[in-house]
Coordinates of N, CA and C in Angstrom, one line a residue:
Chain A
X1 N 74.8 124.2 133.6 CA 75.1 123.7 132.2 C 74.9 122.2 132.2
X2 N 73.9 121.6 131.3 CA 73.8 120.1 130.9 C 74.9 119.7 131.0
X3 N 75.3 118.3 132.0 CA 76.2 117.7 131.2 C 76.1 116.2 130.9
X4 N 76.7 115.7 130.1 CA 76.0 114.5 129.6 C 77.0 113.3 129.8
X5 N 76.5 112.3 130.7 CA 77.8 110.9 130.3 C 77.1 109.6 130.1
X6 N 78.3 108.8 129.4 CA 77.6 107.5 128.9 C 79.0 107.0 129.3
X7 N 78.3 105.4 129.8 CA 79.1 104.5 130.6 C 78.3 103.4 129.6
X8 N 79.1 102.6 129.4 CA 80.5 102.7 129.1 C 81.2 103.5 127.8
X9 N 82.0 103.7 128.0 CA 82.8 104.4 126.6 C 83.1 103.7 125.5
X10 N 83.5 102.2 125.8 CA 83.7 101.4 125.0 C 83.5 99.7 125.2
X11 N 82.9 98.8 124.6 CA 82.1 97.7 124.7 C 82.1 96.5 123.5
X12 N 82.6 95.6 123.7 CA 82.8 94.8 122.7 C 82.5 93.1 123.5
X13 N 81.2 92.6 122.4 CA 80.6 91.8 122.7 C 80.5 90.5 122.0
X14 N 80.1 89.1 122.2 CA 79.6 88.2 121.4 C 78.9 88.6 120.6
X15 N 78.3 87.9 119.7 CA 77.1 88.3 119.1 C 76.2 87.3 119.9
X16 N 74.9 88.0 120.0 CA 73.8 87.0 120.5 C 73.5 87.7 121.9
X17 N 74.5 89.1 123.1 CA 74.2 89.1 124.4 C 73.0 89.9 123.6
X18 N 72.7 90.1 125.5 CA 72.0 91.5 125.6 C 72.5 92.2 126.6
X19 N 72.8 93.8 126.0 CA 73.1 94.8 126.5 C 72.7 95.9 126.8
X20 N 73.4 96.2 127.7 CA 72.7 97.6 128.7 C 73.9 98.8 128.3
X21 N 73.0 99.8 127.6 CA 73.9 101.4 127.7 C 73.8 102.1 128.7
X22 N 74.4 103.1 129.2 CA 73.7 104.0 130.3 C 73.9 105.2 129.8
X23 N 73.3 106.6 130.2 CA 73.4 107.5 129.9 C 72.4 108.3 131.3
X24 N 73.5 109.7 131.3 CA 73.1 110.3 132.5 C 73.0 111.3 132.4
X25 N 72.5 112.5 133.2 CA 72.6 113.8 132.9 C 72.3 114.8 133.7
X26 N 72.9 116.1 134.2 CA 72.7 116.9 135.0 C 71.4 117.5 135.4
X27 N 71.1 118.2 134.6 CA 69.8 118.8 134.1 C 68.4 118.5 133.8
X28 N 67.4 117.7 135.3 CA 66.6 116.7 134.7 C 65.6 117.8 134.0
X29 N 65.3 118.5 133.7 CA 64.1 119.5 133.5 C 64.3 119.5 132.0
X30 N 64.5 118.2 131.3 CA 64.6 117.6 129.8 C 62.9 118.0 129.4
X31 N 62.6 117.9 128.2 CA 61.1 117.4 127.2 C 61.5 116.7 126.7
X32 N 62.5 116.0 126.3 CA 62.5 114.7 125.9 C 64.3 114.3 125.9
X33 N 64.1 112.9 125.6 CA 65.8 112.2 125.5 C 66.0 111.4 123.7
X34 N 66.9 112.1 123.3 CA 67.1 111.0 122.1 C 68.1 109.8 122.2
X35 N 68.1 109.1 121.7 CA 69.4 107.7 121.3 C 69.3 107.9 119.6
X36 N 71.0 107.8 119.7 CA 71.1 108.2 118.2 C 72.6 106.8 117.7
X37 N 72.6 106.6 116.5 CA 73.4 105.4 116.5 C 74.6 105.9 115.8
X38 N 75.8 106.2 115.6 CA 76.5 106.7 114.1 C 77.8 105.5 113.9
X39 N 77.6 105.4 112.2 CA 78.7 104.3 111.9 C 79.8 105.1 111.8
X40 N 81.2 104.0 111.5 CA 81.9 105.1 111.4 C 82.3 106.1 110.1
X41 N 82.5 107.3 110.6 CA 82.8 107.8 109.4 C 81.4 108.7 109.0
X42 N 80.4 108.0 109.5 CA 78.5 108.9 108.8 C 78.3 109.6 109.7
X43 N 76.8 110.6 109.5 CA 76.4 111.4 110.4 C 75.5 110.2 111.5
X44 N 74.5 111.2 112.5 CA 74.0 110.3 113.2 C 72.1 110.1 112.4
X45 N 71.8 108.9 113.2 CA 70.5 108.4 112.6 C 70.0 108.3 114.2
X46 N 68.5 109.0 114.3 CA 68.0 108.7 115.5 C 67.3 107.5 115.3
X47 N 67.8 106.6 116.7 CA 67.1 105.1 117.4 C 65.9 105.7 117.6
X48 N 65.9 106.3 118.7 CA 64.3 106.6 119.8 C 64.3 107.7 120.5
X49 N 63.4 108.0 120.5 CA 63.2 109.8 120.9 C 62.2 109.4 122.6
X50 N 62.2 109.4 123.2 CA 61.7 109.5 124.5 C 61.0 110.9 125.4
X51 N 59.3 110.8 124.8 CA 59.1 112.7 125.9 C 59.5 112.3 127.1
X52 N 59.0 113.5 127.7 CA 59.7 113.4 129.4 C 58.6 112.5 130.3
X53 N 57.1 112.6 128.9 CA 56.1 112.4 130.0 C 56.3 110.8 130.1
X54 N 56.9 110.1 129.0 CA 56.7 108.7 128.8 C 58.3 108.1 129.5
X55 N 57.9 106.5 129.8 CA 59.0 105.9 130.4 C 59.8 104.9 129.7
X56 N 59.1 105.1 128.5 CA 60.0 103.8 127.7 C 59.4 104.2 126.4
X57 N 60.3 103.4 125.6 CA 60.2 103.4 123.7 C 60.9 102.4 123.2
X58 N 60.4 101.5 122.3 CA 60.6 100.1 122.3 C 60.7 100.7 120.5
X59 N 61.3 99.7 119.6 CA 61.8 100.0 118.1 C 63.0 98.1 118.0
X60 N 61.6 97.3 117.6 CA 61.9 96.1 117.1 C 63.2 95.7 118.0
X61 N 64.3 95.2 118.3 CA 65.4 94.6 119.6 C 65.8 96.1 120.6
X62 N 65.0 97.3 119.5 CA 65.6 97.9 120.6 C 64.8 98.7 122.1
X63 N 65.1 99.0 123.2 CA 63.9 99.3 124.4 C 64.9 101.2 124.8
X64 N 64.4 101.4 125.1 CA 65.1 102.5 125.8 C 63.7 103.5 126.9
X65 N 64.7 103.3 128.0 CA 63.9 104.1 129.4 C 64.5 105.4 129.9
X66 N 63.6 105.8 130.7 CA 64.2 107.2 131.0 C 63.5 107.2 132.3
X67 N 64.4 107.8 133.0 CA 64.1 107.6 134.6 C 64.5 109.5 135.1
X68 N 63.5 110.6 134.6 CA 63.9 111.8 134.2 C 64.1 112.5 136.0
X69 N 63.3 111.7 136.7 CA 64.0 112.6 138.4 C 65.6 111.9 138.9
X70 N 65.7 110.6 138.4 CA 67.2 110.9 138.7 C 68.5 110.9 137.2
X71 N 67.4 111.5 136.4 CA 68.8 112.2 135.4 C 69.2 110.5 134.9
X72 N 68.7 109.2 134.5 CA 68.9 108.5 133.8 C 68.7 108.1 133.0
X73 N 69.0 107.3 131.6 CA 68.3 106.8 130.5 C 69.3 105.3 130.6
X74 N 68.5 104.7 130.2 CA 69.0 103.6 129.3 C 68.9 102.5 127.9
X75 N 69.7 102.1 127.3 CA 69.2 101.6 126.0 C 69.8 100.2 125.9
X76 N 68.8 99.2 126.0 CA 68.6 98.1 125.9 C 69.1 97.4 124.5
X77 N 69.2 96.3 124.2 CA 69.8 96.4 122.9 C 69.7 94.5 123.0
X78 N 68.9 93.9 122.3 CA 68.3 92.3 122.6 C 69.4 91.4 121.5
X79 N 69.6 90.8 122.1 CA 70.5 89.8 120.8 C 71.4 90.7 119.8
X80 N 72.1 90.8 120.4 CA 73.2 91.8 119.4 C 73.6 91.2 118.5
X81 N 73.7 91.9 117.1 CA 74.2 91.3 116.0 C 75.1 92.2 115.5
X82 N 76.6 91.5 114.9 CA 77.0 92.6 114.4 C 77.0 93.6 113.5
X83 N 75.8 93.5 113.0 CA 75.3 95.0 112.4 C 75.2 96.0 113.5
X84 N 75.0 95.5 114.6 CA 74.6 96.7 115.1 C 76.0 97.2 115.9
X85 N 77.2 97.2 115.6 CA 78.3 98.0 115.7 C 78.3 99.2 115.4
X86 N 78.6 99.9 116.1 CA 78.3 101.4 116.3 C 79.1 102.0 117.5
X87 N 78.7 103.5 117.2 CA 78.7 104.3 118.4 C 77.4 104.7 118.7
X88 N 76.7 104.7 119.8 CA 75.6 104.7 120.4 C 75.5 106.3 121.7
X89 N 74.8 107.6 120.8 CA 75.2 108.8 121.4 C 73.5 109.0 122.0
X90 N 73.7 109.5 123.4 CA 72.3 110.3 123.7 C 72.7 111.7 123.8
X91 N 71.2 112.2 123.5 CA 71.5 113.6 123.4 C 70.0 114.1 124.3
X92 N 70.0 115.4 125.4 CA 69.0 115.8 125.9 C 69.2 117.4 125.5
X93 N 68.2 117.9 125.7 CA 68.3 119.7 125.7 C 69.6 120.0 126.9
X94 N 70.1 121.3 126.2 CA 70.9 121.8 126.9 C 70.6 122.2 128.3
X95 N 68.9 122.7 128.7 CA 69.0 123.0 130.1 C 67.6 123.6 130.0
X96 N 66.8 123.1 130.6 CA 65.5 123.8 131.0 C 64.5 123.5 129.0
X97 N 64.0 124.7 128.9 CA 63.5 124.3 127.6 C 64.2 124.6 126.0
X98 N 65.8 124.1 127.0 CA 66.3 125.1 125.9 C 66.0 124.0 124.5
X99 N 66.2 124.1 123.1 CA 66.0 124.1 122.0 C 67.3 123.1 121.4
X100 N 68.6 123.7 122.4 CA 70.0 122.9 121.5 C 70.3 121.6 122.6
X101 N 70.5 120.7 121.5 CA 70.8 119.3 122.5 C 72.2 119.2 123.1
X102 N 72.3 118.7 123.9 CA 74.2 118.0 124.6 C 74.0 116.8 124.0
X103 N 75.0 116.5 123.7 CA 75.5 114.7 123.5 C 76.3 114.8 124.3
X104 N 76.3 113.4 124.9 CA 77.1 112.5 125.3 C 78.3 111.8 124.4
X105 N 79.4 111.5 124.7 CA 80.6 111.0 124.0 C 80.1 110.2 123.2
X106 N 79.2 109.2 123.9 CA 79.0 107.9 123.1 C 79.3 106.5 123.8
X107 N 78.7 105.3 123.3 CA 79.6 104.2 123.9 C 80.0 103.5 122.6
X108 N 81.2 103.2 121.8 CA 81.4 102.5 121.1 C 81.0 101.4 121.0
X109 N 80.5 100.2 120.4 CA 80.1 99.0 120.9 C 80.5 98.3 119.8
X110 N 81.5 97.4 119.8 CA 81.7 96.6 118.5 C 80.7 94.9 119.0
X111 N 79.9 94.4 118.5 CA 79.8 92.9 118.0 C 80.5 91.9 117.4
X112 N 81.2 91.2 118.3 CA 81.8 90.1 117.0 C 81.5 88.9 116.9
X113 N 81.5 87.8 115.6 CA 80.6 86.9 115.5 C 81.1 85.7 116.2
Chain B
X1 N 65.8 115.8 97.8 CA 66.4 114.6 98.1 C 66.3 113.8 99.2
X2 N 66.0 112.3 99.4 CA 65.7 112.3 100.6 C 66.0 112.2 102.1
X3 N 67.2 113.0 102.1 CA 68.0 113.3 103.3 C 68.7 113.9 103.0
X4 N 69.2 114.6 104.3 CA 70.4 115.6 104.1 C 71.8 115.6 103.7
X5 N 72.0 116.4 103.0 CA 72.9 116.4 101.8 C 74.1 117.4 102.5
X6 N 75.5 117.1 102.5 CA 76.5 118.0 102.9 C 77.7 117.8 101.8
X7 N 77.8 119.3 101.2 CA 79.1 118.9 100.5 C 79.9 120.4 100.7
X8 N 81.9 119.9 100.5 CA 82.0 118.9 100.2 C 82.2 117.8 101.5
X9 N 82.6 116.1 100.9 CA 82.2 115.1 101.8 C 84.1 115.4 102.5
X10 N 84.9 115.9 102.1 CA 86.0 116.3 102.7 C 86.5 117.4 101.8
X11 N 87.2 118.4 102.8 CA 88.0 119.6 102.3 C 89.3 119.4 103.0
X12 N 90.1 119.7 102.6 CA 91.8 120.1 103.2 C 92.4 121.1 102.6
X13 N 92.4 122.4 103.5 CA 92.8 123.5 103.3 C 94.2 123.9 104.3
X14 N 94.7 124.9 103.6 CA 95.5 125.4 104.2 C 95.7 126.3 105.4
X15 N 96.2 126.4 106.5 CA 96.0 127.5 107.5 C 95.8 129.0 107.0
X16 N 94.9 129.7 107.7 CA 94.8 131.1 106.6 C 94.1 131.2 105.8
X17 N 93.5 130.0 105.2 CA 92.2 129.8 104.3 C 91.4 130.3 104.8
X18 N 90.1 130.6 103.6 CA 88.7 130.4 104.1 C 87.8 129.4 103.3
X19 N 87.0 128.8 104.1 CA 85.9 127.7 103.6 C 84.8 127.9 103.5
X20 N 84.2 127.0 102.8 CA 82.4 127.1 102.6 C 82.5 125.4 103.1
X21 N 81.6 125.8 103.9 CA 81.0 124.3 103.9 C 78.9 124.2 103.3
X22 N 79.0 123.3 102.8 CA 77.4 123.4 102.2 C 76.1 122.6 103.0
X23 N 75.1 122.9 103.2 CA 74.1 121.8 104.1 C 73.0 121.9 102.8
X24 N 72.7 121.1 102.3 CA 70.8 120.7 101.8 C 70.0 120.1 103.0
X25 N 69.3 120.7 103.4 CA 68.4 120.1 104.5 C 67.1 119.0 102.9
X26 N 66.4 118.1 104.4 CA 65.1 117.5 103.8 C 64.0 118.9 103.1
X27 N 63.6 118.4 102.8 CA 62.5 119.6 101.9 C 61.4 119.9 102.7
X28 N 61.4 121.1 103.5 CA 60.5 121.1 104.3 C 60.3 121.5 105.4
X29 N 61.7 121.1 106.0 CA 62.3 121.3 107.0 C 62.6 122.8 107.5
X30 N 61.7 123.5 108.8 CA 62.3 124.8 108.7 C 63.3 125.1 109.8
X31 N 63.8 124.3 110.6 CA 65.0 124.1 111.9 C 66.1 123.0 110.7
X32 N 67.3 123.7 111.2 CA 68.2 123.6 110.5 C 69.4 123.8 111.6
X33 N 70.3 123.1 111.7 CA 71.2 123.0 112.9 C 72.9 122.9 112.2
X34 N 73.8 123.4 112.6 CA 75.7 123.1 112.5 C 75.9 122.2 113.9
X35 N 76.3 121.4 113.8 CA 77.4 120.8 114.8 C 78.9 120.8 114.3
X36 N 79.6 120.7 115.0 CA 81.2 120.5 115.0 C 81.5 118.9 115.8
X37 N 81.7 118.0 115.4 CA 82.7 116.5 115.9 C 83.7 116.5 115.9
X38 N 84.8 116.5 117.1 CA 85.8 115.8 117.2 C 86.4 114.7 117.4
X39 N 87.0 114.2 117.2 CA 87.5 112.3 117.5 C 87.2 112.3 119.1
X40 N 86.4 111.0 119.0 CA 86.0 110.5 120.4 C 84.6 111.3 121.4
X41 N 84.4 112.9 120.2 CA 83.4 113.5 121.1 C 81.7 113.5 120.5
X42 N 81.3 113.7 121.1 CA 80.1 113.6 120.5 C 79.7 115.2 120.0
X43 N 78.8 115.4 119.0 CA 78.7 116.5 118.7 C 78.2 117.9 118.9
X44 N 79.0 118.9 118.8 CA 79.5 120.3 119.7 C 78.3 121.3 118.8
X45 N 77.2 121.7 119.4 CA 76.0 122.5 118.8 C 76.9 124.2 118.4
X46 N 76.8 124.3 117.1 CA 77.6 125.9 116.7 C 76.2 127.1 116.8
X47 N 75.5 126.4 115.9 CA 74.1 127.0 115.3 C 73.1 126.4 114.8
X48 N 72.1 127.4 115.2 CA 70.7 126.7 114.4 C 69.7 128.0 114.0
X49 N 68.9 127.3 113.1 CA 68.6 128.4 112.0 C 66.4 127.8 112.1
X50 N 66.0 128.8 112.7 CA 64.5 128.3 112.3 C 64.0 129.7 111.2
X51 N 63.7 128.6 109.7 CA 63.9 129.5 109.0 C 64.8 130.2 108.2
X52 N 65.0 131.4 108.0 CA 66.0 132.2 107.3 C 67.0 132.9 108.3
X53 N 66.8 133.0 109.8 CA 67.0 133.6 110.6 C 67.8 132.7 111.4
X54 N 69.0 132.9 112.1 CA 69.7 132.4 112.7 C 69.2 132.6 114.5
X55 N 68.5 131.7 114.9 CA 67.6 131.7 116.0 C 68.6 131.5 117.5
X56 N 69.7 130.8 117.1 CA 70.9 130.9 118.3 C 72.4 130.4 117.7
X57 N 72.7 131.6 117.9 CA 74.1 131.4 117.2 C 75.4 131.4 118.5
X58 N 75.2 130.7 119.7 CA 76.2 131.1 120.6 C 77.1 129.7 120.6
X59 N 77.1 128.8 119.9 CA 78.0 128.2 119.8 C 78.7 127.8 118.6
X60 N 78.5 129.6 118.5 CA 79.8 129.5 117.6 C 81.4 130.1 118.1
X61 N 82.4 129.3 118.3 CA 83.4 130.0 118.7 C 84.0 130.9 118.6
X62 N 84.2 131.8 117.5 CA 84.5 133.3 117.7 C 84.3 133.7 116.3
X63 N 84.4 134.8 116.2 CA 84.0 135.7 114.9 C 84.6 135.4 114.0
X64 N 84.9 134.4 113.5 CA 85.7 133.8 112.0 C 84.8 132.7 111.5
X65 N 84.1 132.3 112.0 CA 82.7 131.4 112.1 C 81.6 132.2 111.9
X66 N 80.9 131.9 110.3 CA 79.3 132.6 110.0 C 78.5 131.6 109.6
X67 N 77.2 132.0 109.5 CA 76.2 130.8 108.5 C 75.7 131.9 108.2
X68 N 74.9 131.3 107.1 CA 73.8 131.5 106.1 C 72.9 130.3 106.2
X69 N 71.8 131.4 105.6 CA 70.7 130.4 104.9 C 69.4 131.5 104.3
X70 N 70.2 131.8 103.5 CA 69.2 133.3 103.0 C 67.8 132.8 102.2
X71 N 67.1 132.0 101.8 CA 65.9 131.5 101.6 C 65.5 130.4 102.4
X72 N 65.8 130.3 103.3 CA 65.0 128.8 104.2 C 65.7 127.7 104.2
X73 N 66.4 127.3 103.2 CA 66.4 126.1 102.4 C 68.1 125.5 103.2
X74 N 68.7 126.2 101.6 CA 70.1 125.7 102.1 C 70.8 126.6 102.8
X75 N 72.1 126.4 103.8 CA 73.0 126.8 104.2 C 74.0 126.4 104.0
X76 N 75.1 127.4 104.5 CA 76.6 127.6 104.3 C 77.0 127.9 105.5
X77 N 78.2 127.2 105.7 CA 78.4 127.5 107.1 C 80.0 128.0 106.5
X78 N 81.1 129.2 106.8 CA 81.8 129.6 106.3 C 82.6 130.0 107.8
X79 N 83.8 129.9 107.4 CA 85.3 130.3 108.2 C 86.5 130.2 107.5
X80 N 86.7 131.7 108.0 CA 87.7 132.7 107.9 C 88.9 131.8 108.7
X81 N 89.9 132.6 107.8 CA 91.6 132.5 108.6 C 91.5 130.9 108.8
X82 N 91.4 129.9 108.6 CA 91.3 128.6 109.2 C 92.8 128.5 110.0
X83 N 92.2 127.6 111.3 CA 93.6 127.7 111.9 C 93.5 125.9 112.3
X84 N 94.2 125.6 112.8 CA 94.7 123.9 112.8 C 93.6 123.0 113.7
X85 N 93.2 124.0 115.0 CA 92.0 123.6 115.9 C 91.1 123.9 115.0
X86 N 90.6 124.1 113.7 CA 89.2 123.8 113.2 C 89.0 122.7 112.8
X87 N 90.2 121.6 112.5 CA 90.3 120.3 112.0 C 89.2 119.7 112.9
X88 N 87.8 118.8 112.4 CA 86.8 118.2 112.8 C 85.8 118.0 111.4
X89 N 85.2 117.3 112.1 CA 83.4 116.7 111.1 C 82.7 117.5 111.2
X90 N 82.2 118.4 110.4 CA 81.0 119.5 110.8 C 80.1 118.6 110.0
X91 N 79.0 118.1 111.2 CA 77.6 118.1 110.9 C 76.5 119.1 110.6
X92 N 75.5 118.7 109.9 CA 74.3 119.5 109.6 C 72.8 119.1 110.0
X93 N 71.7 118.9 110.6 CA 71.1 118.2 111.1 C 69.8 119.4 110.7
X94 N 68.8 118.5 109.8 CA 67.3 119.3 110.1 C 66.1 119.2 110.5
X95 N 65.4 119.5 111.0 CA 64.2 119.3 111.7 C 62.6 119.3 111.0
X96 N 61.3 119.0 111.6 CA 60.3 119.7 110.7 C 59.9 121.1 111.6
X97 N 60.5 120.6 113.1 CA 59.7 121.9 114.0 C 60.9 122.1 115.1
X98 N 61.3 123.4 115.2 CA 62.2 123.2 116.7 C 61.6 123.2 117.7
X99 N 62.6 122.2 118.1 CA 62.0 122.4 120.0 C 60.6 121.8 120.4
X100 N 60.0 120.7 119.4 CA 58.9 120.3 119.8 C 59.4 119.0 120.3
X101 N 58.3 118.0 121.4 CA 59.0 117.1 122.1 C 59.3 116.2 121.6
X102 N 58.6 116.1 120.3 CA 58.7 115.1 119.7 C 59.2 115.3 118.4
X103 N 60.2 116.3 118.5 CA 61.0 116.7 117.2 C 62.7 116.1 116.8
X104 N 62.6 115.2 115.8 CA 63.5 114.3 115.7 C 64.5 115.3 114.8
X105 N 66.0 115.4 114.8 CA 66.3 115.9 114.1 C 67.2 114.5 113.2
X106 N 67.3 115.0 111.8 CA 68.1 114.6 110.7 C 69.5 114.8 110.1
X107 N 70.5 113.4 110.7 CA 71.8 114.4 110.1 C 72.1 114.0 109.0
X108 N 73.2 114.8 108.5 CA 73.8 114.7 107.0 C 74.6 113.8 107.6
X109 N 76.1 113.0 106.4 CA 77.0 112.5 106.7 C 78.2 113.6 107.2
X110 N 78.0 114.8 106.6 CA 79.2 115.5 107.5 C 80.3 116.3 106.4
X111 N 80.7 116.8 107.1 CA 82.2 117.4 105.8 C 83.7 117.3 106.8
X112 N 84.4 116.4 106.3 CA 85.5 116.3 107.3 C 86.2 117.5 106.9
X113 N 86.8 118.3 107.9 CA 87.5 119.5 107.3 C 88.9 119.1 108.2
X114 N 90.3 119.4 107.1 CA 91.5 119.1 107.4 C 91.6 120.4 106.9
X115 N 92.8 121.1 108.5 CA 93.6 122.5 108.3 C 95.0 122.4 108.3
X116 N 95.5 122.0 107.7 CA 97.1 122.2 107.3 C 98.1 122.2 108.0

């Protein structure tokens, strides 16, 4: 069974770093990895979708990599502003080709000015 | 409409009820997905629908839990007897293609459901 974690769970920053998410996962035999963002209270909005075959996906401050033989991703995040306060969820297939994704908990990340 | 539509935006029912929860997917879209969210978790896959046909229905927790989606379009996600653990965000999320690798899905904002 997939299972999915993100380190850190919770993260509160200046405005202006740059930050590193992590996300991990059991099951490297992924087609692809998403990063998804949700405010609170809304549904989710996908950041970046990553195939298996590709190593990175870049979307204006934001970068995200996938390191799929040892089950890592990560999401880059350049000059944080606090707009970009969120919860920050990856999700990969549940297991081989399956179709339904796992999420990860998430990492909260507040920005303050 | 140009994104997915869930109503209503909250319910609060009683234990022993039964609910409708509603999804409008994008127009077009023939993968169509239920999640369940609880505080602090990220979102719990119930069902997904390619089409009219419910393509995998195993996370749904037990037989008081159904969907629909009898023309393609919209769905209903419906439960019986409500009991106090159904209290969560049910998401709705649609697709243009399942399972392709580069198939982004779309969520709604959700229906908070309160059980009594």
């Amino acid at each position: 069974k997939q299972e999915v974690t993100q380190i850190p769970a919770a993260l509160s920053v200046p405005e202006g770093e740059n930050l590193v998410l992590n996300c991990s996962f059991t099951d490297s035999a992924i087609y692809n990895l998403q990063w998804f963002r949700q405010d609170p209270g809304k549904g989710l909005t996908s950041l970046l979708l990553i195939q298996s075959s590709q190593r990175e996906q870049t979307s204006g401050r934001l970068n995200a990599s996938l390191d799929k033989s040892s089950g890592r991703s990560t999401l880059y995040i350049a000059a944080s502003q606090p707009g970009d306060s969120a919860t920050y969820l990856c999700a990969v297939p549940a297991s081989g080709g399956s179709y339904i994704p796992t999420f990860g908990r998430g990492t909260s990340l507040i920005v303050h000015p | 409409g140009a994104g997915v539509s869930q109503t209503p935006s909250n319910k609060v029912t009683e234990k022993g009820k039964y609910v409708e929860l509603r999804c409008d997917p994008i127009s077009g879209h023939t993968a169509l997905y239920w999640y369940r969210q609880s505080l602090g978790q990220g979102p719990e896959f119930l069902i997904y629908f390619q089409g009219t046909g419910a393509a995998d229905d195993s996370g749904l927790p037990n037989d008081r839990f159904f969907a629909v989606r009898p023309e393609g379009s919209v769905s209903t996600l419906k439960i019986q007897r409500t009991e106090r653990g159904d209290s969560a965000v049910y998401l709705c999320a649609s697709s243009l293609n399942v399972g392709g690798v580069t198939d982004t899905q779309y969520f709604g904002p959700g229906t908070r459901l309160t059980v009594l």
